[in-house]
PDB file of C-alpha atoms in Angstrom:
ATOM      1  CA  UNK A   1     -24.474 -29.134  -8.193  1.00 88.00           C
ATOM      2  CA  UNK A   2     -22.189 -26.706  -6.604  1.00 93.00           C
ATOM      3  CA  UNK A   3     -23.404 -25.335  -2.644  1.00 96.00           C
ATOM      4  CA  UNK A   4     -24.690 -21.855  -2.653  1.00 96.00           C
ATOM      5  CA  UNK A   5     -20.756 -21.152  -0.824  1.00 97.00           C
ATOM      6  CA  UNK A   6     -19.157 -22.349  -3.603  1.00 98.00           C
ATOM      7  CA  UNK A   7     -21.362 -20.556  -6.537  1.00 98.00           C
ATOM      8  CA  UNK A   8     -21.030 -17.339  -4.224  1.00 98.00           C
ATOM      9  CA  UNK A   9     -17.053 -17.150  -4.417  1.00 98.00           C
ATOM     10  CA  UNK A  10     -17.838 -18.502  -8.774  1.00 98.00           C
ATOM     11  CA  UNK A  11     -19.715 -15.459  -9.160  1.00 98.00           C
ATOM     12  CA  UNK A  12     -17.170 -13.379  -6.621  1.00 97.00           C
ATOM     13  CA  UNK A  13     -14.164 -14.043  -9.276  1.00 98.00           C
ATOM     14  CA  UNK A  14     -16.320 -13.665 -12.203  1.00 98.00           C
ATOM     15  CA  UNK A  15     -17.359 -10.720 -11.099  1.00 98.00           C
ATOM     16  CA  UNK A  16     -13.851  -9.761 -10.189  1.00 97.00           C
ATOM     17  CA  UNK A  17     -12.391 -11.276 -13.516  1.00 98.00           C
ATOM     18  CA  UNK A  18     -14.859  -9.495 -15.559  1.00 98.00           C
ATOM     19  CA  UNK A  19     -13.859  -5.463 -13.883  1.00 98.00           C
ATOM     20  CA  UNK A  20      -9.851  -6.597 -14.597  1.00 98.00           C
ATOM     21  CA  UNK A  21     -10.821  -6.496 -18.299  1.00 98.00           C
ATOM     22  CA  UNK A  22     -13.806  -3.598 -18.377  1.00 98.00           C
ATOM     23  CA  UNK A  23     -12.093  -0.921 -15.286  1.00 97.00           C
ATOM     24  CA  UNK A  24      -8.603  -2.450 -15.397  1.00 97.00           C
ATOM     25  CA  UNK A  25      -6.822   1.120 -14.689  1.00 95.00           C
ATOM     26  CA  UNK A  26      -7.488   0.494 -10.751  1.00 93.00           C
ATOM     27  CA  UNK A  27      -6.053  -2.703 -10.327  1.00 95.00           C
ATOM     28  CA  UNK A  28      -3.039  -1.629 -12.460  1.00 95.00           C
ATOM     29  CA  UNK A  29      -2.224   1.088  -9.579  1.00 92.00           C
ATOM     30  CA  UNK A  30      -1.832  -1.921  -7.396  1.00 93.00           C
ATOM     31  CA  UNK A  31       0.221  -4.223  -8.992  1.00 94.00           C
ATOM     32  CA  UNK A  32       3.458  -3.955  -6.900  1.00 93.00           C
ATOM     33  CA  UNK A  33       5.762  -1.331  -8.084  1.00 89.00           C
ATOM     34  CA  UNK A  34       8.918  -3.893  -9.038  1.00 93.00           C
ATOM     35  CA  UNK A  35       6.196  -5.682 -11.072  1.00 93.00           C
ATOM     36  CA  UNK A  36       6.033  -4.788 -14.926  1.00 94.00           C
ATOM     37  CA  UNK A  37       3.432  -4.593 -17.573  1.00 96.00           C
ATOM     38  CA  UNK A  38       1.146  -4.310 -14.911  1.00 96.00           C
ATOM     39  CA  UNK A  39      -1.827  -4.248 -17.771  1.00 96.00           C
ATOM     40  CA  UNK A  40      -0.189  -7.506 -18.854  1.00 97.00           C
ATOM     41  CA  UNK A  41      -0.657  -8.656 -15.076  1.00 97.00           C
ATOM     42  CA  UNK A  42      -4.081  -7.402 -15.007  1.00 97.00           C
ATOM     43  CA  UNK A  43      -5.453  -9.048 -17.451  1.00 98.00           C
ATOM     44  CA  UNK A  44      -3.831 -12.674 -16.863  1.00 97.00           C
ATOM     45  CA  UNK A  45      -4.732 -12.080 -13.391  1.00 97.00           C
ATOM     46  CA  UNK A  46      -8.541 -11.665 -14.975  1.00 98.00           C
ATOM     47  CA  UNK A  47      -8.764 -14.569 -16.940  1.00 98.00           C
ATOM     48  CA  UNK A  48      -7.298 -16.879 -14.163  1.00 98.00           C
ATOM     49  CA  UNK A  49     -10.780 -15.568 -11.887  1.00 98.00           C
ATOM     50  CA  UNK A  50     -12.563 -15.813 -14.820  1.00 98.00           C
ATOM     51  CA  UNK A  51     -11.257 -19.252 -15.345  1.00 98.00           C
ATOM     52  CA  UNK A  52     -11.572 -20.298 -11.471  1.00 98.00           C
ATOM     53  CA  UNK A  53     -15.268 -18.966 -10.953  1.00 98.00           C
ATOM     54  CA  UNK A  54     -15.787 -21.094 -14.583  1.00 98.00           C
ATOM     55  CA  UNK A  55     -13.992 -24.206 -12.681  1.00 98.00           C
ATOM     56  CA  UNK A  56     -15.686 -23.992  -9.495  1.00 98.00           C
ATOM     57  CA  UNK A  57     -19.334 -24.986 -11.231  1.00 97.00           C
ATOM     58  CA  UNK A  58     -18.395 -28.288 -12.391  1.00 96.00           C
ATOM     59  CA  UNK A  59     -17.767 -31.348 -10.106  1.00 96.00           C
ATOM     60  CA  UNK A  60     -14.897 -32.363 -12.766  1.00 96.00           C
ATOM     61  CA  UNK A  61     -13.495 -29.220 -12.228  1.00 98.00           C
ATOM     62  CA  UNK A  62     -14.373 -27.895  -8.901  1.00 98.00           C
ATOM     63  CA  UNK A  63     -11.322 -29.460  -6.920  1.00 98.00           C
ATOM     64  CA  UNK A  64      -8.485 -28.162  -8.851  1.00 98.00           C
ATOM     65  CA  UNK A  65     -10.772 -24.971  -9.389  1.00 98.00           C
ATOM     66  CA  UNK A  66     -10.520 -24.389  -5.380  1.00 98.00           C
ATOM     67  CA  UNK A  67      -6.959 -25.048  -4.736  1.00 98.00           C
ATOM     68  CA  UNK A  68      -6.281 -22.314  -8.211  1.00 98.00           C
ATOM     69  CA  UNK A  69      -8.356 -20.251  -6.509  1.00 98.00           C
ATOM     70  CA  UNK A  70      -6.899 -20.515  -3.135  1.00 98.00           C
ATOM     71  CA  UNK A  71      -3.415 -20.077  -4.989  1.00 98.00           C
ATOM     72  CA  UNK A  72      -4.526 -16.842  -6.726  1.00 97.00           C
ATOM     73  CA  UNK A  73      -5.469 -15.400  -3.230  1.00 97.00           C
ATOM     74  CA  UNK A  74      -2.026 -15.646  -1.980  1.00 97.00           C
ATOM     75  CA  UNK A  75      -0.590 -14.478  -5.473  1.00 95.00           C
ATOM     76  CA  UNK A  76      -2.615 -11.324  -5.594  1.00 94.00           C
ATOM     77  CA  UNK A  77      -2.130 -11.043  -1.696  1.00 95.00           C
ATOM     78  CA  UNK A  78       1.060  -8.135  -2.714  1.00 95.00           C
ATOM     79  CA  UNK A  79      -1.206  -6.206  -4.748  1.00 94.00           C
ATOM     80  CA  UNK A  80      -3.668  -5.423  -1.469  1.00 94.00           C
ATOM     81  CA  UNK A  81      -0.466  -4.700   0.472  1.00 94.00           C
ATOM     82  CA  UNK A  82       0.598  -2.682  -2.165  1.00 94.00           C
ATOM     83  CA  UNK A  83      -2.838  -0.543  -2.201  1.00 93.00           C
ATOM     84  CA  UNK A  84      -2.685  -0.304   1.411  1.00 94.00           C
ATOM     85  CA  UNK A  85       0.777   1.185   1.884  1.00 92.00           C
ATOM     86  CA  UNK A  86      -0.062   3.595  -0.911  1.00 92.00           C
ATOM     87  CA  UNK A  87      -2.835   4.350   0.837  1.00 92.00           C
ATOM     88  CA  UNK A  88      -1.229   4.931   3.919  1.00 90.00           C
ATOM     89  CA  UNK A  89       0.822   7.907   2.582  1.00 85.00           C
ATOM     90  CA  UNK A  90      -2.203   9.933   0.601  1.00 87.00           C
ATOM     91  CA  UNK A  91      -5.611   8.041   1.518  1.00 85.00           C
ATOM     92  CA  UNK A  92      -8.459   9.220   3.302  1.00 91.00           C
ATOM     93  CA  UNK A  93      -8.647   7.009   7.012  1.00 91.00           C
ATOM     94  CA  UNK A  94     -11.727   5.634   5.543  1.00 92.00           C
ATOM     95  CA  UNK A  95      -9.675   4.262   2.100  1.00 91.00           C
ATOM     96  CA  UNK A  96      -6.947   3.460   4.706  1.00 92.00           C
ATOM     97  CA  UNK A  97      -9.596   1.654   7.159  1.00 93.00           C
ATOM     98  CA  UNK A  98     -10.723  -0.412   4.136  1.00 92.00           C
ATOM     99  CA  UNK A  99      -7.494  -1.430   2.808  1.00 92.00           C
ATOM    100  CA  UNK A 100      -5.952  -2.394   6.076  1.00 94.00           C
ATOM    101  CA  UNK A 101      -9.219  -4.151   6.986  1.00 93.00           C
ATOM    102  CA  UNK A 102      -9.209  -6.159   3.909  1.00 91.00           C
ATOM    103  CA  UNK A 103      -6.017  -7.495   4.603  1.00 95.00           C
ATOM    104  CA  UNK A 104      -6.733 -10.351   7.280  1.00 96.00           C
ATOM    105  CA  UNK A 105     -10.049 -11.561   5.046  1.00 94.00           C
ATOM    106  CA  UNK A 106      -7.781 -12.779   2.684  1.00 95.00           C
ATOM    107  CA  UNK A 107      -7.564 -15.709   5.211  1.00 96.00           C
ATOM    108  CA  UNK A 108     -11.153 -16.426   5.055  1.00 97.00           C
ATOM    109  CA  UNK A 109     -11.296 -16.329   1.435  1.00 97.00           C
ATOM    110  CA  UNK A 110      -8.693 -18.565   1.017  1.00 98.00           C
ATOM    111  CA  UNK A 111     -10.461 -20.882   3.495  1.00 98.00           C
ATOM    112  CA  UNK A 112     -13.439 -20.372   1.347  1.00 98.00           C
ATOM    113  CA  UNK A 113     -11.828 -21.059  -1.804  1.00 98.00           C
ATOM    114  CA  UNK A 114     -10.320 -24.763  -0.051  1.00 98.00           C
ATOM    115  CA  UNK A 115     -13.826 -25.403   1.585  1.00 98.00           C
ATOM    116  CA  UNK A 116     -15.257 -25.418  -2.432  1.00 98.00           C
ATOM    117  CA  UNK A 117     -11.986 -27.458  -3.736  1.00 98.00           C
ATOM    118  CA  UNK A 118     -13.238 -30.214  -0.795  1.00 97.00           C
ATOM    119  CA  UNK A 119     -17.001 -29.651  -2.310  1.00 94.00           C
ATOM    120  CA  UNK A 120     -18.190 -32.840  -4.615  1.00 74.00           C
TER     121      UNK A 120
END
C-alpha cells in the first residue's frame, strides 16, 4: 500500500494529466516557444502524469513510477519558465508572484517524486 505522500503526488499528476486532455489550451501557451505542436506536447505530456500517478500505486511499479516522475519535473521545468517570463512582460504582480514562486517548488516536488520511487 502506497503512504498517504506517495498517493498525494498519484492523485497530483492525475489530476494534472487529466486538465492536459479536458483544458489543454493553457498549458499549450506554455510550451516553450522553439517547441512545436505544442497540442502534440500537451497531450504526451498528459498521458506520461497520467501514466506516473497510475505507476506510483503499485509496489511493482512504484520505483520506476518515482524516478519518471521525478524526470517529468525537470522536463516540464521550461514550460514554468516559459509562463513566468511571459508573465513578466503582461501579467498582473500577483500572476507574476505565482509563477516566479512556483519556480523553486519544483525542487521539492522532485524530492517528493524520489521519496515515493524509494517507497516499498
Amino acid at each position: 500500500m502506497p503512504s498517504r505522500s506517495t498517493k498525494g503526488l498519484a492523485v497530483l499528476f492525475g489530476v494534472l494529466g487529466t486538465l492536459h486532455f479536458a483544458k489543454p489550451e493553457p498549458f499549450e501557451k506554455i510550451v516553450p516557444k522553439v517547441l512545436p505542436r505544442k497540442k502534440e506536447l500537451v497531450y504526451a505530456s498528459g498521458v506520461a502524469e497520467l501514466a506516473c500517478a497510475a505507476g506510483l500505486l503499485h509496489p511493482r511499479t512504484r520505483r520506476l513510477a518515482g524516478l519518471a516522475s521525478a524526470g517529468l519535473l525537470v522536463a516540464v521545468f521550461p514550460a514554468n519558465v516559459q509562463m513566468a517570463a511571459d508573465l513578466r512582460r503582461k501579467g498582473s504582480p500577483r500572476a507574476q508572484a505565482i509563477a516566479f514562486g512556483r519556480l523553486p517548488l519544483q525542487i521539492p516536488l522532485i524530492r517528493w517524486a524520489l521519496k515515493a520511487a524509494r517507497e516499498v
